[in-house]
Coordinates of C-alpha atoms in Angstrom, one line a residue:
Chain A
X96 CA 11.2 -18.1 26.9
X97 CA 13.9 -18.5 29.2
X98 CA 16.2 -16.2 30.9
X99 CA 19.0 -16.8 29.0
X100 CA 17.0 -15.9 25.7
X101 CA 16.3 -12.4 27.5
X102 CA 20.1 -12.0 27.7
X103 CA 20.5 -12.6 24.4
X104 CA 18.4 -9.5 23.7
X105 CA 18.9 -7.3 27.1
X106 CA 20.3 -4.0 25.4
X107 CA 17.2 -4.2 23.0
X108 CA 14.9 -4.8 25.9
X109 CA 16.3 -1.9 28.2
X110 CA 16.1 0.2 25.7
X111 CA 12.8 0.0 25.0
X112 CA 11.7 -0.2 28.6
X113 CA 13.6 3.3 29.1
X114 CA 11.7 4.7 25.9
X115 CA 8.4 3.7 27.7
X116 CA 9.4 5.2 31.0
X117 CA 10.3 8.1 29.4
X118 CA 6.9 8.5 27.9
X119 CA 5.4 8.2 31.5
X120 CA 7.9 10.5 33.3
X121 CA 7.4 13.2 30.3
X122 CA 3.7 13.3 31.5
X123 CA 4.8 14.9 35.0
X124 CA 7.7 17.1 34.0
X125 CA 6.6 21.0 33.5
X126 CA 7.5 22.3 29.8
X127 CA 10.5 23.6 30.8
X128 CA 12.2 21.1 32.9
X129 CA 12.5 19.1 29.9
X130 CA 16.1 19.1 29.8
X131 CA 15.8 16.3 32.3
X132 CA 14.6 14.2 30.0
X133 CA 17.6 14.4 27.5
X134 CA 20.1 13.6 30.3
X135 CA 17.4 10.9 31.6
X136 CA 17.9 10.0 28.0
X137 CA 21.6 10.2 27.6
X138 CA 21.6 8.0 31.3
X139 CA 19.6 5.0 29.1
X140 CA 22.1 5.0 26.2
X141 CA 25.0 4.8 28.2
X142 CA 23.7 2.0 30.0
X143 CA 22.3 0.1 27.1
X144 CA 26.0 0.6 25.6
X145 CA 27.5 -0.9 28.5
X146 CA 25.2 -4.0 28.0
X147 CA 25.7 -3.9 24.8
X148 CA 29.6 -4.4 25.0
X149 CA 29.6 -6.3 28.1
X150 CA 28.0 -8.8 25.4
X151 CA 30.8 -8.9 23.2
X152 CA 32.3 -12.1 22.5
X153 CA 29.2 -14.2 23.3
X154 CA 27.2 -15.6 20.3
X155 CA 24.4 -18.0 20.0
X156 CA 20.8 -17.8 19.0
X157 CA 17.6 -17.5 21.2
X158 CA 13.6 -17.5 21.3
X159 CA 13.7 -20.5 18.8
X160 CA 16.3 -19.3 16.6
X161 CA 14.3 -16.0 15.8
X162 CA 17.2 -13.8 17.0
X163 CA 21.2 -14.2 17.0
X164 CA 23.9 -12.8 18.7
X165 CA 27.1 -12.2 17.0
X166 CA 30.2 -9.5 17.4
X167 CA 28.8 -8.1 14.3
X168 CA 25.8 -7.6 15.9
X169 CA 27.6 -6.3 19.1
X170 CA 29.7 -4.0 17.0
X171 CA 26.9 -2.2 15.4
X172 CA 24.4 -1.8 18.1
X173 CA 27.4 -0.3 19.7
X174 CA 28.0 2.0 16.4
X175 CA 23.8 2.8 16.9
X176 CA 23.9 3.9 20.7
X177 CA 26.9 6.0 20.3
X178 CA 24.9 7.7 17.2
X179 CA 21.6 8.3 19.3
X180 CA 24.1 10.0 21.8
X181 CA 25.9 12.1 19.3
X182 CA 22.3 12.7 17.9
X183 CA 21.2 13.9 21.5
X184 CA 24.2 16.1 22.1
X185 CA 23.3 17.5 18.7
X186 CA 19.4 18.2 19.5
X187 CA 20.2 19.6 23.2
X188 CA 20.1 23.1 22.5
X189 CA 18.8 23.1 18.6
X190 CA 15.7 22.0 19.9
X191 CA 15.0 24.6 22.7
X192 CA 16.0 27.4 20.3
X193 CA 14.1 26.2 17.1
X194 CA 11.0 25.7 19.6
X195 CA 10.7 22.2 19.1
X196 CA 11.5 20.9 22.5
X197 CA 8.6 18.1 22.9
X198 CA 9.4 15.1 24.9
X199 CA 8.2 12.6 22.1
X200 CA 11.8 13.3 20.8
X201 CA 13.3 11.2 23.3
X202 CA 11.4 8.5 23.0
X203 CA 11.0 8.1 19.6
X204 CA 14.8 7.8 19.5
X205 CA 15.1 5.4 21.5
X206 CA 12.5 3.5 19.5
X207 CA 13.9 4.1 16.7
X208 CA 17.5 2.7 18.1
X209 CA 15.8 -0.5 19.6
X210 CA 14.4 -0.9 16.3
X211 CA 18.1 -1.2 14.6
X212 CA 19.1 -3.2 17.0
X213 CA 16.5 -5.7 16.5
X214 CA 17.3 -5.7 12.6
X215 CA 20.9 -6.0 13.1
X216 CA 20.0 -9.3 15.2
X217 CA 17.2 -10.6 13.3
X218 CA 17.0 -14.1 12.2
X219 CA 13.7 -14.6 10.7
X220 CA 12.1 -13.3 8.0
X221 CA 9.4 -11.7 9.9
X222 CA 11.6 -9.8 12.7
X223 CA 13.3 -8.7 9.6
X224 CA 10.0 -6.9 8.4
X225 CA 8.7 -5.9 12.0
X226 CA 11.9 -4.6 12.9
X227 CA 12.6 -2.4 9.7
X228 CA 8.8 -0.9 10.4
X229 CA 9.7 -0.4 14.0
X230 CA 13.1 1.4 13.2
X231 CA 11.4 3.7 9.9
X232 CA 8.0 4.4 12.0
X233 CA 9.5 6.7 14.8
X234 CA 11.9 8.3 12.0
X235 CA 8.9 9.3 9.9
X236 CA 7.5 11.4 13.0
X237 CA 11.1 12.5 13.7
X238 CA 11.6 14.0 10.1
X239 CA 8.5 16.0 10.8
X240 CA 9.1 17.5 14.0
X241 CA 10.4 20.7 13.3
X242 CA 6.2 21.0 12.3
X243 CA 4.1 23.5 11.8
X244 CA 7.2 24.4 9.4
X245 CA 6.3 23.4 6.0
X246 CA 10.0 22.2 4.7
X247 CA 10.0 19.5 7.6
X248 CA 6.4 18.2 6.9
X249 CA 7.0 17.9 3.4
X250 CA 10.2 16.1 4.4
X251 CA 8.0 13.8 6.6
X252 CA 5.5 13.2 3.7
X253 CA 8.2 12.2 1.3
X254 CA 9.8 10.1 3.6
X255 CA 6.9 8.2 4.8
X256 CA 5.6 7.6 1.6
X257 CA 8.8 6.4 -0.2
X258 CA 10.0 4.6 2.9
X259 CA 6.3 2.7 2.9
X260 CA 7.0 2.0 -1.1
X261 CA 10.6 0.2 -0.1
X262 CA 8.8 -1.6 2.9
X263 CA 6.2 -3.0 0.3
X264 CA 9.1 -4.2 -2.1
X265 CA 11.2 -6.2 0.8
X266 CA 8.1 -7.4 2.1
X267 CA 7.3 -9.1 -1.5
X268 CA 10.9 -10.1 -1.7
X269 CA 10.7 -11.9 1.9
X270 CA 7.3 -13.7 0.3
X271 CA 9.1 -14.8 -2.8
X272 CA 11.8 -16.1 -0.5
X273 CA 9.3 -18.0 1.6
X274 CA 7.7 -19.1 -1.6
X275 CA 11.0 -20.3 -2.6
X276 CA 12.1 -22.3 0.3
X277 CA 8.6 -22.9 2.5
X278 CA 10.8 -21.4 5.1
X279 CA 10.8 -17.9 6.9
X280 CA 14.0 -18.8 9.3
X281 CA 16.9 -17.6 7.7
X282 CA 18.6 -20.7 9.1
X283 CA 15.6 -22.8 7.3
X284 CA 16.1 -20.4 4.1
X285 CA 19.6 -21.6 4.5
X286 CA 19.2 -25.1 4.6
X287 CA 16.7 -25.3 2.0
X288 CA 19.2 -23.1 -0.1
X289 CA 22.0 -25.9 0.5
X290 CA 19.9 -28.9 0.1
X291 CA 18.8 -28.1 -3.3
X292 CA 15.1 -27.8 -2.5
X293 CA 14.8 -24.3 -3.3
X294 CA 13.0 -23.0 -6.6
X295 CA 16.1 -20.6 -8.1
X296 CA 13.3 -18.6 -9.9
X297 CA 11.7 -17.3 -7.4
X298 CA 14.5 -17.3 -5.1
X299 CA 16.3 -14.8 -7.5
X300 CA 13.3 -12.6 -8.2
X301 CA 12.8 -12.4 -4.1
X302 CA 16.6 -11.3 -3.4
X303 CA 16.4 -8.6 -6.4
X304 CA 13.3 -7.5 -4.4
X305 CA 15.1 -7.4 -1.6
X306 CA 17.9 -5.4 -2.7
X307 CA 15.5 -2.8 -4.4
X308 CA 13.9 -2.1 -1.1
X309 CA 17.0 -2.0 1.2
X310 CA 18.5 -0.1 -1.8
X311 CA 16.3 2.5 -0.9
X312 CA 16.7 2.5 3.0
X313 CA 20.5 3.0 2.0
X314 CA 19.7 5.7 -0.5
X315 CA 21.8 4.1 -3.5
X316 CA 21.4 5.1 -6.9
X317 CA 18.9 4.9 -8.8
X318 CA 16.4 4.6 -5.2
X319 CA 18.1 7.7 -4.2
X320 CA 15.9 10.6 -5.5
X321 CA 14.0 11.0 -1.8
X322 CA 17.3 11.7 0.2
X323 CA 18.3 15.0 -0.3
X324 CA 15.1 16.5 0.2
X325 CA 14.5 14.2 3.5
X326 CA 17.6 15.7 4.7
X327 CA 17.4 18.8 3.9
X328 CA 13.4 19.4 5.4
X329 CA 14.1 17.4 8.6
X330 CA 15.6 18.9 11.8
X331 CA 19.6 18.7 11.4
X332 CA 20.0 16.5 14.2
X333 CA 17.8 13.7 12.9
X334 CA 19.3 14.2 9.8
X335 CA 23.1 13.5 11.5
X336 CA 20.9 10.4 12.8
X337 CA 19.6 9.3 9.9
X338 CA 22.8 9.8 7.5
X339 CA 24.8 7.5 9.7
X340 CA 22.8 4.8 12.0
X341 CA 19.9 4.4 9.7
X342 CA 22.5 3.6 7.0
X343 CA 24.4 1.8 8.9
X344 CA 21.4 -0.6 9.7
X345 CA 20.1 -1.2 5.9
X346 CA 24.2 -2.1 5.2
X347 CA 24.2 -4.5 8.3
X348 CA 20.8 -6.2 7.3
X349 CA 21.5 -6.4 3.6
X350 CA 25.3 -7.9 4.9
X351 CA 23.7 -10.5 6.7
X352 CA 20.8 -11.4 4.6
X353 CA 23.0 -11.8 1.1
X354 CA 25.8 -13.5 2.8
X355 CA 24.0 -16.0 4.2
X356 CA 20.9 -16.7 2.4
X357 CA 22.0 -15.9 -1.2
X358 CA 25.8 -17.5 -1.8
X359 CA 24.7 -19.4 -4.7
X360 CA 23.3 -16.6 -6.6
X361 CA 26.3 -14.3 -6.2
X362 CA 26.9 -15.4 -10.1
X363 CA 23.7 -13.5 -11.3
X364 CA 23.7 -10.3 -8.4
X365 CA 26.8 -9.6 -8.5
X366 CA 26.5 -7.5 -11.9
X367 CA 23.5 -6.1 -10.0
X368 CA 25.7 -5.1 -6.9
X369 CA 28.5 -3.6 -9.4
X370 CA 26.4 -1.4 -11.3
X371 CA 24.6 -0.3 -8.4
X372 CA 28.0 0.2 -6.1
X373 CA 29.3 2.3 -9.7
X374 CA 26.5 4.5 -10.4
X375 CA 25.6 5.3 -6.7
X376 CA 29.5 6.6 -6.5
X377 CA 29.4 8.2 -9.6
X378 CA 26.0 10.0 -9.8
X379 CA 26.5 10.8 -6.1
X380 CA 29.8 12.7 -6.6
X381 CA 28.5 14.4 -9.6
X382 CA 25.2 15.7 -8.2
X383 CA 26.9 17.1 -4.9
X384 CA 29.1 19.6 -7.4
X385 CA 26.1 21.5 -8.1
X386 CA 24.6 21.9 -4.5
X387 CA 24.9 25.4 -2.8
X388 CA 22.8 24.1 0.4
X389 CA 25.2 22.3 2.7
X390 CA 22.5 20.1 4.0
X391 CA 21.6 19.0 0.3
X392 CA 25.4 19.1 -0.3
X393 CA 25.8 16.0 2.8
X394 CA 23.2 14.4 1.6
X395 CA 24.5 13.7 -1.4
X396 CA 27.7 13.1 -0.2
X397 CA 26.4 10.3 1.8
X398 CA 25.0 9.0 -1.0
X399 CA 28.3 8.8 -2.8
X400 CA 29.8 7.5 0.6
X401 CA 26.7 4.4 0.2
X402 CA 28.4 3.9 -3.3
X403 CA 31.7 3.4 -1.5
X404 CA 29.9 0.7 1.1
X405 CA 28.2 -1.3 -1.8
X406 CA 31.6 -2.2 -2.9
X407 CA 32.2 -4.3 0.0
X408 CA 28.9 -6.3 -1.2
X409 CA 30.5 -7.0 -4.9
X410 CA 32.5 -10.0 -4.0
X411 CA 29.8 -11.2 -1.4
X412 CA 29.3 -14.7 -2.8
X413 CA 33.3 -15.2 -2.8
X414 CA 34.4 -17.1 0.5
X415 CA 38.1 -15.6 0.7
X416 CA 37.1 -12.2 1.0
X417 CA 34.1 -12.0 2.7
X418 CA 35.7 -11.7 6.1
X419 CA 37.9 -8.7 4.4
X420 CA 34.6 -7.1 2.8
X421 CA 32.6 -7.5 6.2
X422 CA 35.8 -5.8 8.1
X423 CA 36.2 -3.1 5.8
X424 CA 32.7 -2.1 5.6
X425 CA 32.6 -1.8 9.3
X426 CA 35.6 -0.1 9.2
X427 CA 34.1 2.8 6.8
X428 CA 30.8 2.6 8.6
X429 CA 33.0 3.8 11.9
X430 CA 35.1 6.2 9.9
X431 CA 32.0 8.1 7.9
X432 CA 29.5 7.5 11.1
X433 CA 32.2 10.0 13.2
X434 CA 33.2 12.4 10.1
X435 CA 29.8 12.9 9.5
X436 CA 28.4 13.1 12.9
X437 CA 31.2 16.1 13.3
X438 CA 30.4 17.6 10.3
X439 CA 27.0 17.8 11.0
X440 CA 27.7 19.1 14.3
X441 CA 29.4 22.4 12.6
X442 CA 26.3 22.7 10.5
X443 CA 24.0 22.6 13.7
X444 CA 26.2 25.0 14.9
X445 CA 25.8 27.4 12.0
X446 CA 22.4 27.2 11.2
X447 CA 19.4 29.9 12.1
X448 CA 16.1 29.7 12.7
X449 CA 14.0 29.5 9.7
X450 CA 16.3 27.5 7.6
X451 CA 19.3 30.3 7.2
X452 CA 22.7 29.9 7.6
X453 CA 22.8 27.1 5.6
X454 CA 24.5 28.2 2.2
X455 CA 27.8 27.5 1.5
X456 CA 28.3 31.7 1.9
X457 CA 27.6 31.3 5.3
X458 CA 30.6 29.6 6.2
X459 CA 32.8 32.5 4.6
X460 CA 35.2 33.5 7.2
X461 CA 34.7 31.1 9.7
X462 CA 38.2 29.6 9.9
X463 CA 39.8 33.3 10.7
X464 CA 36.9 34.1 13.1
X465 CA 36.4 30.6 14.8
X466 CA 39.8 29.1 14.8
X467 CA 38.6 25.9 16.4
X468 CA 35.3 25.3 14.7
X469 CA 37.0 26.2 11.7
X470 CA 40.0 23.7 12.1
X471 CA 37.4 20.6 12.8
X472 CA 35.7 21.4 9.6
X473 CA 38.7 21.1 7.8
X474 CA 39.5 17.9 9.8
X475 CA 36.2 16.4 8.6
X476 CA 36.4 17.6 4.9
X477 CA 39.8 16.4 4.4
X478 CA 39.0 13.1 6.0
X479 CA 35.6 12.8 4.1
X480 CA 37.4 13.6 0.5
X481 CA 39.7 11.0 1.7
X482 CA 43.6 13.1 2.0
X483 CA 46.1 10.0 2.7
X484 CA 46.8 9.4 5.9
X485 CA 43.1 10.7 7.1
X486 CA 40.8 8.0 8.8
X487 CA 38.4 8.4 5.6
X488 CA 41.6 7.7 3.5
X489 CA 41.9 4.2 5.4
X490 CA 38.2 3.6 5.1
X491 CA 38.5 4.1 1.0
X492 CA 41.9 2.2 0.9
X493 CA 40.6 -0.9 3.0
X494 CA 37.4 -1.1 0.8
X495 CA 39.4 -0.7 -2.7
X496 CA 42.2 -3.4 -1.2
X497 CA 39.1 -5.5 -1.0
X498 CA 37.6 -5.3 -4.3
X499 CA 41.1 -5.2 -6.0
X500 CA 41.7 -8.8 -3.8
X501 CA 38.4 -9.8 -5.5
X502 CA 39.2 -9.1 -9.1
X503 CA 37.4 -6.2 -9.0
X504 CA 39.8 -3.1 -10.4
X505 CA 37.6 -1.4 -12.4
X506 CA 35.6 -0.5 -9.7
X507 CA 38.4 0.4 -7.3
X508 CA 39.2 2.7 -10.0
X509 CA 35.9 4.0 -10.3
X510 CA 36.2 4.8 -6.6
X511 CA 39.5 6.5 -7.1
X512 CA 38.8 9.1 -9.7
X513 CA 35.2 9.6 -7.7
X514 CA 37.2 10.4 -4.7
X515 CA 39.2 13.2 -7.0
X516 CA 35.9 14.3 -7.9
X517 CA 34.4 14.7 -4.7
X518 CA 37.5 16.9 -3.4
X519 CA 36.3 19.7 -5.6
X520 CA 33.1 20.4 -3.3
X521 CA 34.7 19.2 0.2
X522 CA 37.9 21.4 -0.6
X523 CA 35.4 24.3 -2.0
X524 CA 33.9 24.4 1.6
X525 CA 37.1 25.0 3.2
X526 CA 38.5 27.4 0.8
X527 CA 35.0 29.6 1.1
X528 CA 35.7 29.2 5.0
X529 CA 39.5 30.6 4.8
X530 CA 39.9 32.6 1.8
X531 CA 36.5 34.3 1.7
X532 CA 35.7 37.2 4.4
X533 CA 32.6 37.4 5.9
X534 CA 30.7 37.4 9.3
X535 CA 29.4 33.9 10.4
X536 CA 27.0 34.0 13.2
X537 CA 27.6 31.0 15.2
X538 CA 25.7 29.2 18.2
X539 CA 27.9 28.8 21.3
X540 CA 26.9 25.8 22.9
X541 CA 28.9 23.0 25.3
X542 CA 27.3 20.0 24.2
X543 CA 28.1 21.2 20.4
X544 CA 31.4 22.0 20.8
X545 CA 32.1 18.7 22.5
X546 CA 30.7 16.7 19.6
X547 CA 32.5 18.8 17.0
X548 CA 36.1 18.7 19.2
X549 CA 35.2 15.1 20.0
X550 CA 34.6 13.7 16.8
X551 CA 37.5 15.6 15.0
X552 CA 39.7 13.9 18.1
X553 CA 38.4 10.5 16.9
X554 CA 39.0 10.7 13.5
X555 CA 42.6 12.1 14.0
X556 CA 43.5 9.5 16.8
X557 CA 42.2 6.6 15.1
X558 CA 44.1 7.3 11.6
X559 CA 47.3 7.2 13.5
X560 CA 45.8 3.2 14.5
X561 CA 44.4 2.1 11.4
X562 CA 45.6 -1.6 11.2
X563 CA 44.7 -2.1 14.7
X564 CA 41.3 -0.6 14.2
X565 CA 40.9 -2.9 11.2
X566 CA 42.0 -5.8 13.4
X567 CA 39.4 -4.8 15.9
X568 CA 36.7 -4.7 13.3
X569 CA 38.2 -8.1 11.5
X570 CA 37.0 -10.0 15.0
X571 CA 33.2 -8.7 14.5
X572 CA 32.7 -11.6 12.5
X573 CA 28.8 -12.2 11.4
X574 CA 27.7 -15.3 12.7
X575 CA 27.1 -18.2 10.3
X576 CA 24.7 -21.2 11.0
Chain B
X10 CA -6.6 -24.1 -8.5
X11 CA -2.7 -24.0 -9.3
X12 CA -0.3 -21.4 -7.7
X13 CA 0.4 -19.6 -10.7
X14 CA -2.9 -18.2 -10.5
X15 CA -2.9 -16.6 -7.3
X16 CA 0.8 -15.6 -7.8
X17 CA 0.0 -13.8 -11.3
X18 CA -3.1 -11.5 -9.3
X19 CA -0.5 -10.5 -6.7
X20 CA 1.8 -9.8 -9.1
X21 CA -0.9 -7.5 -11.1
X22 CA -1.9 -5.9 -7.9
X23 CA 1.7 -5.0 -7.2
X24 CA 2.4 -3.5 -10.3
X25 CA -1.1 -1.9 -10.3
X26 CA 0.4 -0.3 -7.1
X27 CA 3.8 0.8 -8.5
X28 CA 2.1 2.2 -11.1
X29 CA -0.4 4.4 -8.7
X30 CA 2.4 5.2 -6.4
X31 CA 4.6 6.7 -9.5
X32 CA 1.6 8.3 -11.2
X33 CA -0.6 9.4 -9.2
X34 CA -0.5 13.0 -7.7
X35 CA -3.0 13.0 -4.4
X36 CA -1.3 11.1 -1.6
X37 CA -4.2 9.7 -0.2
X38 CA -4.5 7.8 -3.4
X39 CA -0.7 6.9 -3.5
X40 CA -1.4 5.5 0.1
X41 CA -3.9 3.2 -1.5
X42 CA -1.9 2.4 -4.1
X43 CA 0.8 1.3 -1.4
X44 CA -1.5 -0.7 0.6
X45 CA -2.3 -2.5 -2.7
X46 CA 0.9 -3.4 -2.8
X47 CA 1.4 -4.5 0.9
X48 CA -1.8 -6.7 0.1
X49 CA -0.5 -8.1 -3.2
X50 CA 2.4 -9.4 -0.9
X51 CA 0.0 -10.7 1.5
X52 CA -2.0 -12.9 -0.9
X53 CA 1.5 -14.1 -2.4
X54 CA 2.0 -15.3 1.4
X55 CA -1.1 -16.9 1.8
X56 CA -0.9 -18.9 -1.5
X57 CA 2.5 -19.9 -0.7
X58 CA 1.6 -21.0 2.9
X59 CA -1.5 -23.2 1.1
X60 CA 0.9 -25.2 -1.7
X61 CA 3.4 -25.7 1.1
X62 CA 1.2 -26.6 3.7
X63 CA 3.5 -24.4 6.0
X64 CA 1.6 -22.2 8.5
X65 CA 4.5 -19.1 8.5
X66 CA 3.0 -17.3 5.4
X67 CA -0.4 -17.4 7.4
X68 CA 0.8 -16.2 10.4
X69 CA 3.3 -13.5 8.1
X70 CA -0.1 -12.0 7.1
X71 CA -1.7 -11.2 10.8
X72 CA 2.0 -9.3 11.6
X73 CA 1.6 -7.3 8.3
X74 CA -2.1 -6.0 8.6
X75 CA -1.0 -4.6 11.9
X76 CA 2.2 -3.1 10.6
X77 CA 0.0 -1.7 7.9
X78 CA -1.9 -0.2 10.3
X79 CA 0.5 1.7 12.3
X80 CA 1.3 3.2 9.3
X81 CA -2.1 4.4 8.3
X82 CA -1.8 6.1 11.7
X83 CA 1.0 7.8 10.8
X84 CA 0.5 9.0 7.2
X85 CA -2.8 10.1 7.6
X86 CA -1.5 12.5 10.7
X87 CA 1.1 13.9 8.5
X88 CA -1.3 14.6 5.6
X89 CA -3.2 16.4 8.1
X90 CA -0.6 18.3 9.5
X91 CA 0.7 19.5 5.9
X92 CA -3.0 20.2 5.0
X93 CA -3.5 22.4 7.8
X94 CA -0.2 24.2 7.1
X95 CA -0.8 24.7 3.4
X96 CA -4.4 24.1 2.7
X97 CA -3.6 21.5 0.0
X98 CA -2.1 17.9 -0.4
X99 CA -1.3 17.9 -4.0
X100 CA 2.2 16.6 -4.7
X101 CA 3.3 18.4 -7.2
X102 CA 2.6 21.7 -5.3
X103 CA 5.1 20.5 -2.4
X104 CA 8.1 22.1 -4.0
X105 CA 9.8 23.7 -0.6
X106 CA 12.6 21.5 -1.1
X107 CA 14.9 21.6 -4.2
X108 CA 18.6 22.3 -5.2

C-alpha cells in the first residue's frame, strides 16, 4: 500500500475515521449537548465532499486493482455525501422532538455513506459484497431508530430479513460468476469473458442472481414488497436518505457490474431488464393511486421511479448508447434525489409525534395557510409528475430518448402512459393542499425550511439549464478497463 | 468427486433456505434459513476454488463468515427489541404497517 493508493479512497477513509471520532466524542458529551455532534457530522461530510470533488477528472485503480476511481464514482460519491447532509438537516429538529436523539445516529449515517462510496468504487467481487453489507447493516439499525415505537422496530426487522435475503442472492451470484471465470476481480472476470474461457451457463445464472439481489436493494417489482412498510415505519429523515442514496448506490453498482462484466449476455438479459422495468413502472404507479398515507405514497412513487431508472439498463449491451444511458441515468438520479428530498422535507414538517399528521387529509389547507411550504410542495409534485419544463420532465425526457435511440419505443410509451397515471396521485396532493379547507399543523424549523426552499430552488434553477446539466453528467464516464 | 455433486448440494441448500425464508413464520427460523443460504454460497465458493485451484474462493468464505456473524448480532438485537415491546415475535402478527 502506498500513499497514492490511499489518495484514491481519501473521501472514504476520511468519512470512516470521522465516524469513529464521532463515536468517541459522543462518550464525553452530555445528553443535552447532542447538537454539537450534528454540527461536527455536517463538517465531516462537507470536508469529505470537498475531498471528493478535488478528485474529479482523475482516474485509475489502487490497492492491486481492488478499487477504481473514475468520474462516475466522483459524481455518485458527491450525491451520497449531499444526501447525508440533507438527511442530517432533516433530522436535526426531528430527532429532538421525537425523543430519539442519540449520538449513534450520526456515526451510523457516516458508516452507511462510506459503504455506499466503497460500493461505487469497488473493482473486486469480495469488495462488492463487503461494501454492500457495510452500507446495509447501519441502515437496518437506523430504520429501527425510533425504538421503542413498534412500527419502527417492525420496519427494521422486515428490512433486515429481506436485506439479508437479497444479500444471499448477491453472494450466490458472485459465487457463480467466480466459478464461471475462476476470477473474482472485475478486471479478471472481464478478461476471462473476452477470451472466451468463461463458462456461459454459470455466468448467465450468476448474472441473473445478481440482478435479483440488487433488484431487492433498489426495490424493483417483483422484489418491492418490503419498501412501503420499511419506508413507512422508519424515522422520516432516514426514509428520505434510503429513498435517495441507497437507491443510487444500488443503481451505481448494477451499472458498473452489468456494463463491464456481461456485455456478451445482453441478448439473454435484455428481455429480463425490459420486463422488470415495465412491471416496476406499471405496478409502482398503480399501487400509489390507492394510498392514503403520504409516506406510503412516496414509497410507491420511489418504486415507480426505480422503473424509469431501469429503462437506462435495457440497452446496456449496445455500445453506441451506453454513454447516453449512463449520463441520462445520472441526470435522473440527480433530479429524482433533489425532488424527493424536498418532498420528504415537507413530510417531516407536517409529521407529529406518534405517527400523526401523515395522512393526505392532514395536508388540507396547507397552500393558503403556509404559502412558502405550499409552493415548494407544488414544485416537487409537478416535477415528480414530469410536467413539461420541470426538472423531472427533463430527466424522463432524456431517459425516454435513450430508450428510443436503442429501439425500445414500446418501453418509452409505457413510461409516458404511466407518467400520465402518476399525475393523478401527485396532483391529488396539490388539490387537497389548495382546494380543501383545513388547519394543518406545521413544525417551523430553520434547517427544515432551508432544505425545502433550497431543493425547490435547485429544482427550478436546474430545469432552466437541462442541456448543460446533461453535459456535466456525460463527463461522469464509467472507467472501462 | 466431480464438481457437480458439490454444486448440486449447494443449490439444494440454497433452495431449502429460500423456502424457509418464504414459508416459516418465526423470525429465528427465518434467520436460520438465511444462514443456510449464505452457507450454500460458501460451499459453492470452496468447490469452485478447489476445482479451479484458485485461492480467492476460499478467502472469500472467511469474509462471508465474518459478515454473517455481524449480521447475526444486528438481527438478534432487533428481534429482542421487538420481543420486549410486544412479547411475541410471530411474523404474522407484525401488521402495524399496511396500506
